[in-house]
């Protein structure tokens, strides 16, 4: 059931540090109860601040009633919200009174003169002391840039995104809390230059903040006076559409048809009345037929084709072939008829080159292992098919091997044999997800699987030595992107 309510933020029960997804509690004044809201907030969450929330109300057996978040907007003035965030002893009513008395610069004025808070009799002595202590601990530069960001976003930015933009302005990149203890922020001039880069071209936020949506950047750009036909808008949507599309398909490369359709779709307003099928027809006609044969029937379709032409003009300026990649200019790489984002292309090429090197390197004949494999087949209670035997031999004797097959074809039995022949102590079992790791551990004798991410992190930090002379088995490798 769709629900819309005004609520005051109370606390978070859980928050994913990497993407901001979490479980949050809001006090619903109309119902006079706490609401559990689940999702990724698009605005900063400040204790006691007031928000307008819409979502789908559901009952989940394990967790009870919750609201799956669709949208959330900060109702309070950003400056008032910031006072509540930075200063102990200030609630919404006190923050409103101080804002009325001191205006937009109230926080900066209080930081300049913390003792001035004692002039306001509506604040208790105890809370005055708390506020003074908070004011003396505030980093003025952090506050100044935070105020700018919240004002620019009209308060509609999450805590995680706010933190990442502050890091970018001060350090040029995202920085851990541990590193901040030793790193010095860049000079004020550099900070202002980075902030100007965002305000002059909000589309930079897409590459700066993970999961930042093009339409959000677009909204900020329109407010900043950037035209819908501006080149920077078209240049931003192409790599964004490619990243979104590759995430959906699991492929690292796209055809021209896929890119043009995805990018033009993002550029069109939400009120656009063109179906996906019709979009594909228009793209195909645009790419493969002469202009005289373009068959546009409505204003939306004509605008769609205009955007296709603009995409064609811009994509040429940011795309290079495999032999002409230029650092700092190339964003997209064209390989034959396929298009890659630069980083995807470099990573794909790195993997392909290493696989080719493994295939080309000579294989040492291991008669002892060959005999061990054949002896295992003879003594095993399992009757392996010829295909299973070939897969087991390849896995143990070749530099690299892929074991594939549909459900029920014996992949699990083959994997069991591979681990048993090689010896669990000589095998590293990996999987893309925790559940897949649990499954592969359960079906192998003495097997202990880890996720790929955890294994790589442990090797990188030295928690475990870099594997040598080990058989590495990656389960469900087709899921790895």
Coordinates of C-alpha atoms in Angstrom, one line a residue:
X1 CA 0.0 0.0 0.0
X2 CA 1.3 3.5 -1.0
X3 CA 1.9 5.7 2.1
X4 CA 2.8 9.4 2.4
X5 CA 3.5 11.0 5.8
X6 CA 5.4 13.7 7.6
X7 CA 7.8 12.4 10.2
X8 CA 10.7 13.4 12.4
X9 CA 13.9 11.4 12.1
X10 CA 14.8 9.5 15.3
X11 CA 17.7 7.0 14.6
X12 CA 19.1 4.4 12.3
X13 CA 18.9 0.7 13.0
X14 CA 21.3 -0.2 10.2
X15 CA 23.2 1.5 7.4
X16 CA 25.4 0.0 4.7
X17 CA 28.6 2.1 4.6
X18 CA 29.2 1.5 0.9
X19 CA 25.9 2.6 -0.6
X20 CA 23.8 4.2 2.2
X21 CA 21.1 1.6 2.2
X22 CA 19.7 1.2 5.6
X23 CA 16.8 0.9 8.1
X24 CA 15.7 4.1 9.7
X25 CA 13.1 5.1 12.3
X26 CA 10.8 8.1 11.9
X27 CA 8.1 9.4 14.2
X28 CA 4.8 9.7 12.3
X29 CA 3.0 12.5 13.9
X30 CA -0.4 11.7 12.3
X31 CA -0.4 8.1 13.4
X32 CA 1.5 8.9 16.7
X33 CA 3.8 5.9 16.1
X34 CA 7.3 5.0 14.9
X35 CA 7.7 4.0 11.2
X36 CA 10.4 1.7 10.1
X37 CA 11.7 3.1 6.7
X38 CA 13.9 0.9 4.5
X39 CA 16.0 2.1 1.5
X40 CA 18.6 4.6 0.4
X41 CA 17.7 8.2 1.6
X42 CA 18.3 10.9 -1.0
X43 CA 18.7 13.6 1.6
X44 CA 20.7 14.2 4.8
X45 CA 19.2 12.6 7.9
X46 CA 19.4 14.8 10.9
X47 CA 18.0 13.9 14.3
X48 CA 14.7 15.6 15.1
X49 CA 14.5 17.2 11.6
X50 CA 11.2 16.9 9.7
X51 CA 10.8 15.0 6.4
X52 CA 8.1 14.3 3.8
X53 CA 8.3 10.5 3.1
X54 CA 6.5 8.4 0.5
X55 CA 6.9 4.6 0.1
X56 CA 5.2 1.2 0.0
X57 CA 4.0 -0.1 3.3
X58 CA 4.6 -3.9 3.6
X59 CA 4.6 -6.6 6.2
X60 CA 7.7 -8.8 6.3
X61 CA 7.4 -11.9 8.4
X62 CA 10.9 -11.7 9.8
X63 CA 10.9 -7.9 10.5
X64 CA 7.2 -6.8 10.8
X65 CA 5.7 -3.7 9.2
X66 CA 8.1 -1.5 7.2
X67 CA 8.0 1.1 4.5
X68 CA 10.1 0.6 1.4
X69 CA 11.3 4.1 0.6
X70 CA 10.3 5.8 -2.7
X71 CA 11.2 9.4 -1.9
X72 CA 12.2 11.6 1.0
X73 CA 12.5 15.4 1.3
X74 CA 13.9 17.5 4.1
X75 CA 11.2 20.0 5.1
X76 CA 13.3 22.0 7.5
X77 CA 15.6 24.9 6.4
X78 CA 19.1 23.4 5.8
X79 CA 20.7 25.9 8.2
X80 CA 18.3 24.9 10.9
X81 CA 18.9 21.2 10.2
X82 CA 22.7 21.8 10.3
X83 CA 22.5 23.4 13.7
X84 CA 20.8 20.3 15.0
X85 CA 23.4 18.2 13.4
X86 CA 26.5 20.0 14.7
X87 CA 25.4 21.4 18.0
X88 CA 24.5 19.4 21.2
X89 CA 21.7 20.9 23.2
X90 CA 19.7 22.3 20.2
X91 CA 16.4 20.9 19.2
X92 CA 14.1 21.9 16.3
X93 CA 12.4 24.7 18.3
X94 CA 15.6 26.3 19.6
X95 CA 17.2 26.0 16.1
X96 CA 14.2 27.8 14.6
X97 CA 14.4 30.6 17.2
X98 CA 18.2 31.1 16.7
X99 CA 17.7 31.2 12.9
X100 CA 15.0 33.8 13.3
X101 CA 17.3 35.9 15.5
X102 CA 20.6 35.5 13.5
X103 CA 19.6 34.6 9.9
X104 CA 21.4 32.3 7.4
X105 CA 24.9 33.0 8.8
X106 CA 23.9 32.1 12.4
X107 CA 26.2 29.0 12.6
X108 CA 29.2 30.9 11.4
X109 CA 28.4 33.8 13.8
X110 CA 28.1 31.5 16.7
X111 CA 31.4 29.8 15.9
X112 CA 33.1 33.2 15.8
X113 CA 31.7 34.0 19.2
X114 CA 30.6 30.8 21.2
X115 CA 29.9 32.8 24.4
X116 CA 27.3 34.9 22.6
X117 CA 24.8 32.0 23.0
X118 CA 24.4 33.1 26.7
X119 CA 22.5 36.1 25.5
X120 CA 19.5 33.9 24.6
X121 CA 17.4 33.3 27.7
X122 CA 15.2 30.7 26.0
X123 CA 18.2 28.3 26.1
X124 CA 18.9 26.7 29.5
X125 CA 22.3 27.1 31.2
X126 CA 23.0 23.4 30.8
X127 CA 22.2 23.5 27.1
X128 CA 24.2 26.7 26.7
X129 CA 27.3 24.9 28.0
X130 CA 26.7 22.0 25.6
X131 CA 26.3 24.3 22.7
X132 CA 29.5 26.2 23.6
X133 CA 31.5 23.0 23.8
X134 CA 30.1 21.9 20.4
X135 CA 31.0 25.2 18.8
X136 CA 34.6 25.0 20.0
X137 CA 34.9 21.5 18.5
X138 CA 33.5 22.4 15.1
X139 CA 35.8 22.5 12.1
X140 CA 34.9 25.8 10.5
X141 CA 36.0 24.7 7.0
X142 CA 34.0 21.5 7.3
X143 CA 30.9 23.5 8.3
X144 CA 31.4 26.1 5.6
X145 CA 31.5 23.6 2.8
X146 CA 28.7 21.5 4.3
X147 CA 26.5 24.6 4.4
X148 CA 27.3 25.3 0.7
X149 CA 26.5 21.7 -0.2
X150 CA 23.2 21.5 1.7
X151 CA 22.1 24.8 0.2
X152 CA 23.0 23.8 -3.3
X153 CA 21.0 20.5 -2.9
X154 CA 18.2 22.3 -1.0
X155 CA 18.9 19.8 1.9
X156 CA 18.1 16.8 -0.3
X157 CA 21.4 14.9 0.0
X158 CA 22.2 11.8 2.1
X159 CA 24.7 11.8 4.9
X160 CA 27.0 9.5 2.9
X161 CA 26.8 11.7 -0.2
X162 CA 27.5 14.8 1.8
X163 CA 30.5 13.2 3.4
X164 CA 31.9 12.1 0.0
X165 CA 31.5 15.6 -1.5
X166 CA 33.2 17.2 1.5
X167 CA 36.1 14.7 1.1
X168 CA 36.4 15.5 -2.6
X169 CA 36.5 19.2 -1.9
X170 CA 39.2 18.9 0.8
X171 CA 41.3 16.0 -0.5
X172 CA 40.3 15.4 -4.1
X173 CA 39.1 11.9 -3.3
X174 CA 37.2 9.8 -0.7
X175 CA 39.3 9.5 2.5
X176 CA 38.8 7.1 5.4
X177 CA 38.4 8.5 9.0
X178 CA 41.7 6.9 9.9
X179 CA 43.6 8.7 7.0
X180 CA 42.0 12.0 8.0
X181 CA 44.0 11.9 11.2
X182 CA 47.3 12.2 9.3
X183 CA 46.2 14.0 6.0
X184 CA 46.0 17.7 5.8
X185 CA 43.2 19.2 3.8
X186 CA 44.2 21.1 0.6
X187 CA 44.4 24.9 0.6
X188 CA 41.2 27.0 0.6
X189 CA 41.8 28.0 -3.0
X190 CA 41.9 24.4 -4.2
X191 CA 38.8 23.5 -2.1
X192 CA 36.9 26.4 -3.8
X193 CA 38.1 25.3 -7.3
X194 CA 36.7 21.8 -6.7
X195 CA 33.4 23.1 -5.4
X196 CA 33.1 25.4 -8.4
X197 CA 33.7 22.4 -10.6
X198 CA 30.6 20.8 -9.1
X199 CA 28.3 23.9 -9.2
X200 CA 29.3 24.7 -12.8
X201 CA 28.8 21.2 -13.9
X202 CA 26.6 19.1 -11.5
X203 CA 27.1 16.1 -13.9
X204 CA 30.5 15.7 -12.3
X205 CA 28.7 14.2 -9.3
X206 CA 27.8 11.1 -11.3
X207 CA 31.5 10.0 -11.5
X208 CA 32.3 11.4 -8.1
X209 CA 29.6 9.6 -6.0
X210 CA 28.7 5.9 -6.5
X211 CA 25.1 5.3 -7.4
X212 CA 24.4 9.0 -8.1
X213 CA 21.5 9.1 -10.6
X214 CA 21.8 11.1 -13.9
X215 CA 18.3 12.5 -13.4
X216 CA 19.3 14.0 -10.0
X217 CA 22.3 15.6 -11.5
X218 CA 20.1 16.8 -14.4
X219 CA 17.7 18.4 -11.9
X220 CA 20.6 20.3 -10.3
X221 CA 21.9 21.3 -13.7
X222 CA 18.6 22.7 -14.8
X223 CA 18.4 24.7 -11.6
X224 CA 21.9 26.1 -12.4
X225 CA 20.7 27.2 -15.8
X226 CA 22.3 24.5 -18.0
X227 CA 20.4 23.9 -21.2
X228 CA 18.8 20.5 -22.0
X229 CA 20.7 20.6 -25.3
X230 CA 24.1 21.5 -23.7
X231 CA 27.1 19.4 -24.8
X232 CA 28.1 18.7 -21.2
X233 CA 24.7 17.1 -20.6
X234 CA 25.0 14.8 -23.6
X235 CA 28.7 14.0 -22.7
X236 CA 27.6 13.0 -19.2
X237 CA 24.7 10.8 -20.1
X238 CA 26.6 8.5 -22.5
X239 CA 29.0 6.9 -20.0
X240 CA 26.2 6.9 -17.4
X241 CA 23.8 5.1 -19.7
X242 CA 26.6 2.6 -20.6
X243 CA 27.4 1.9 -16.9
X244 CA 23.7 1.4 -16.1
X245 CA 23.2 -0.8 -19.1
X246 CA 26.3 -3.0 -18.5
X247 CA 25.2 -3.4 -14.9
X248 CA 21.8 -4.7 -16.1
X249 CA 23.1 -7.1 -18.7
X250 CA 26.3 -8.3 -17.0
X251 CA 28.3 -7.5 -20.2
X252 CA 31.3 -5.2 -20.3
X253 CA 30.6 -4.1 -23.9
X254 CA 27.6 -2.7 -25.7
X255 CA 26.5 -2.2 -29.3
X256 CA 25.9 1.2 -30.8
X257 CA 22.1 0.5 -30.7
X258 CA 22.2 -0.2 -27.0
X259 CA 24.1 2.9 -26.2
X260 CA 22.0 5.3 -28.3
X261 CA 18.7 3.9 -27.0
X262 CA 19.8 4.0 -23.3
X263 CA 21.3 7.5 -23.5
X264 CA 18.4 9.0 -25.4
X265 CA 15.9 7.4 -23.0
X266 CA 17.7 9.1 -20.1
X267 CA 17.7 12.5 -21.8
X268 CA 13.9 12.4 -22.5
X269 CA 11.6 13.9 -19.9
X270 CA 9.7 11.4 -17.6
X271 CA 6.4 12.4 -19.4
X272 CA 7.8 10.9 -22.7
X273 CA 5.2 8.7 -24.4
X274 CA 7.5 6.5 -26.6
X275 CA 7.5 2.8 -25.9
X276 CA 10.8 0.8 -25.6
X277 CA 10.0 -1.0 -28.8
X278 CA 9.4 2.2 -30.7
X279 CA 12.7 3.7 -29.3
X280 CA 14.6 0.7 -30.7
X281 CA 12.9 1.2 -34.1
X282 CA 13.9 4.9 -34.1
X283 CA 17.5 4.0 -33.1
X284 CA 17.8 1.4 -35.8
X285 CA 16.4 3.7 -38.4
X286 CA 18.7 6.5 -37.3
X287 CA 21.9 4.3 -37.4
X288 CA 21.2 2.3 -40.5
X289 CA 18.9 4.4 -42.8
X290 CA 19.1 7.7 -44.6
X291 CA 17.5 10.8 -43.0
X292 CA 14.7 10.8 -45.6
X293 CA 13.5 7.4 -44.2
X294 CA 13.3 8.5 -40.5
X295 CA 9.7 8.1 -39.7
X296 CA 8.8 10.4 -36.8
X297 CA 5.1 10.8 -35.9
X298 CA 5.0 12.8 -32.7
X299 CA 6.9 15.7 -31.0
X300 CA 8.4 13.2 -28.5
X301 CA 9.7 11.1 -31.4
X302 CA 11.2 14.1 -33.2
X303 CA 12.9 15.2 -29.9
X304 CA 14.2 11.7 -29.4
X305 CA 15.8 11.7 -32.9
X306 CA 17.3 15.2 -32.2
X307 CA 19.0 13.7 -29.1
X308 CA 20.2 10.7 -31.2
X309 CA 22.0 13.2 -33.5
X310 CA 23.5 15.0 -30.5
X311 CA 24.7 11.7 -29.0
X312 CA 26.3 10.8 -32.4
X313 CA 28.1 14.2 -32.4
X314 CA 29.4 13.9 -28.9
X315 CA 30.3 10.2 -28.8
X316 CA 32.8 10.7 -31.6
X317 CA 34.7 13.2 -29.4
X318 CA 35.1 10.9 -26.4
X319 CA 35.6 7.5 -28.2
X320 CA 38.9 6.1 -29.5
X321 CA 39.9 2.8 -31.1
X322 CA 42.1 0.2 -29.2
X323 CA 45.2 1.6 -30.8
X324 CA 44.5 5.3 -30.1
X325 CA 43.7 5.4 -26.4
X326 CA 44.8 8.8 -25.0
X327 CA 45.1 9.2 -21.2
X328 CA 42.8 11.9 -19.9
X329 CA 40.7 12.2 -23.1
X330 CA 39.4 8.8 -23.9
X331 CA 36.3 7.8 -22.1
X332 CA 35.0 5.1 -24.4
X333 CA 36.9 2.5 -26.4
X334 CA 35.6 1.0 -29.7
X335 CA 36.8 -2.5 -30.4
X336 CA 35.4 -3.7 -33.8
X337 CA 31.7 -3.1 -33.5
X338 CA 31.6 -3.1 -29.7
X339 CA 31.9 -0.1 -27.3
X340 CA 33.5 -0.3 -23.8
X341 CA 33.9 2.2 -21.0
X342 CA 37.7 2.8 -20.7
X343 CA 38.2 1.1 -17.3
X344 CA 36.1 -1.9 -18.4
X345 CA 38.1 -2.2 -21.5
X346 CA 41.5 -2.0 -19.7
X347 CA 40.3 -4.6 -17.1
X348 CA 38.9 -6.9 -19.8
X349 CA 42.2 -6.7 -21.8
X350 CA 44.2 -7.3 -18.6
X351 CA 42.2 -10.5 -17.9
X352 CA 42.3 -11.6 -21.6
X353 CA 46.1 -11.0 -21.8
X354 CA 46.7 -13.1 -18.7
X355 CA 44.5 -15.9 -19.8
X356 CA 46.3 -16.0 -23.2
X357 CA 49.7 -16.0 -21.3
X358 CA 48.5 -19.0 -19.3
X359 CA 47.4 -20.9 -22.4
X360 CA 50.6 -20.2 -24.2
X361 CA 52.9 -21.2 -21.3
X362 CA 54.2 -24.8 -21.5
X363 CA 52.6 -27.5 -19.3
X364 CA 54.9 -29.8 -17.4
X365 CA 53.9 -33.4 -17.8
X366 CA 53.0 -34.8 -14.4
X367 CA 52.8 -38.6 -14.7
X368 CA 52.3 -39.1 -11.0
X369 CA 49.2 -36.8 -11.0
X370 CA 47.8 -38.4 -14.2
X371 CA 48.1 -41.9 -12.5
X372 CA 46.5 -40.5 -9.4
X373 CA 43.5 -39.3 -11.4
X374 CA 43.0 -42.6 -13.2
X375 CA 43.3 -44.6 -10.0
X376 CA 40.7 -42.3 -8.4
X377 CA 38.3 -43.0 -11.3
X378 CA 38.8 -46.8 -10.9
X379 CA 38.3 -46.8 -7.1
X380 CA 35.5 -44.2 -6.9
X381 CA 32.0 -45.4 -6.1
X382 CA 30.7 -42.7 -8.5
X383 CA 30.5 -43.6 -12.1
X384 CA 31.8 -40.6 -14.0
X385 CA 30.8 -39.9 -17.6
X386 CA 33.4 -39.3 -20.2
X387 CA 32.7 -35.5 -20.2
X388 CA 33.0 -35.4 -16.4
X389 CA 36.3 -37.2 -16.6
X390 CA 37.6 -34.8 -19.2
X391 CA 36.5 -31.8 -17.1
X392 CA 38.3 -33.3 -14.0
X393 CA 41.5 -34.0 -16.0
X394 CA 41.5 -30.5 -17.5
X395 CA 41.0 -28.8 -14.1
X396 CA 43.9 -30.7 -12.6
X397 CA 46.4 -30.8 -15.5
X398 CA 45.8 -27.5 -17.5
X399 CA 46.8 -24.0 -16.4
X400 CA 43.2 -22.8 -16.7
X401 CA 39.9 -24.7 -17.3
X402 CA 36.2 -23.9 -17.3
X403 CA 33.7 -26.5 -16.0
X404 CA 30.3 -25.8 -17.4
X405 CA 27.0 -27.5 -17.9
X406 CA 23.3 -27.3 -17.2
X407 CA 21.6 -28.4 -13.9
X408 CA 22.0 -32.1 -13.2
X409 CA 24.9 -32.6 -15.6
X410 CA 27.3 -33.5 -12.7
X411 CA 29.3 -30.3 -12.1
X412 CA 29.1 -30.7 -8.3
X413 CA 30.3 -34.4 -8.5
X414 CA 33.2 -33.3 -10.7
X415 CA 34.1 -30.5 -8.3
X416 CA 34.0 -33.0 -5.4
X417 CA 36.5 -35.2 -7.3
X418 CA 38.8 -32.3 -8.1
X419 CA 39.1 -31.3 -4.5
X420 CA 39.5 -34.9 -3.3
X421 CA 42.3 -35.7 -5.8
X422 CA 44.2 -32.4 -5.3
X423 CA 43.8 -32.5 -1.5
X424 CA 41.7 -29.8 0.3
X425 CA 44.9 -28.2 1.6
X426 CA 46.1 -27.6 -1.9
X427 CA 42.8 -26.0 -3.1
X428 CA 41.5 -22.4 -2.7
X429 CA 37.7 -22.3 -3.0
X430 CA 36.2 -19.0 -3.9
X431 CA 32.7 -17.8 -4.8
X432 CA 31.1 -14.4 -5.7
X433 CA 28.7 -14.3 -2.7
X434 CA 28.5 -15.5 0.9
X435 CA 25.7 -18.0 0.1
X436 CA 27.6 -19.5 -2.8
X437 CA 30.7 -19.8 -0.6
X438 CA 28.6 -21.7 2.0
X439 CA 27.2 -24.0 -0.6
X440 CA 30.6 -24.9 -2.1
X441 CA 32.0 -25.5 1.4
X442 CA 29.2 -27.9 2.2
X443 CA 29.6 -30.0 -0.9
X444 CA 33.4 -30.5 -0.8
X445 CA 35.3 -32.7 1.7
X446 CA 37.2 -30.5 4.2
X447 CA 36.5 -27.5 1.9
X448 CA 36.4 -24.0 3.2
X449 CA 35.3 -21.4 0.7
X450 CA 35.6 -17.6 0.9
X451 CA 34.1 -14.8 -1.2
X452 CA 36.4 -13.5 -3.9
X453 CA 36.3 -10.0 -2.3
X454 CA 37.4 -11.3 1.1
X455 CA 40.2 -13.5 -0.3
X456 CA 41.6 -10.6 -2.3
X457 CA 41.5 -8.3 0.7
X458 CA 43.2 -10.9 2.9
X459 CA 46.0 -11.3 0.3
X460 CA 46.4 -7.5 -0.1
X461 CA 46.6 -6.9 3.6
X462 CA 49.0 -9.8 4.2
X463 CA 46.5 -11.7 6.4
X464 CA 47.2 -14.7 4.2
X465 CA 50.2 -15.3 2.0
X466 CA 50.0 -14.9 -1.8
X467 CA 49.0 -18.3 -3.1
X468 CA 51.6 -20.2 -5.1
X469 CA 51.3 -23.8 -6.5
X470 CA 47.7 -23.8 -5.5
X471 CA 44.6 -24.9 -7.4
X472 CA 42.1 -22.0 -7.4
X473 CA 38.5 -22.9 -7.9
X474 CA 36.0 -20.1 -8.5
X475 CA 32.4 -21.3 -8.3
X476 CA 29.6 -19.5 -10.3
X477 CA 32.3 -17.5 -12.2
X478 CA 29.7 -16.2 -14.7
X479 CA 28.3 -14.1 -11.9
X480 CA 31.6 -12.2 -11.6
X481 CA 31.4 -8.8 -13.3

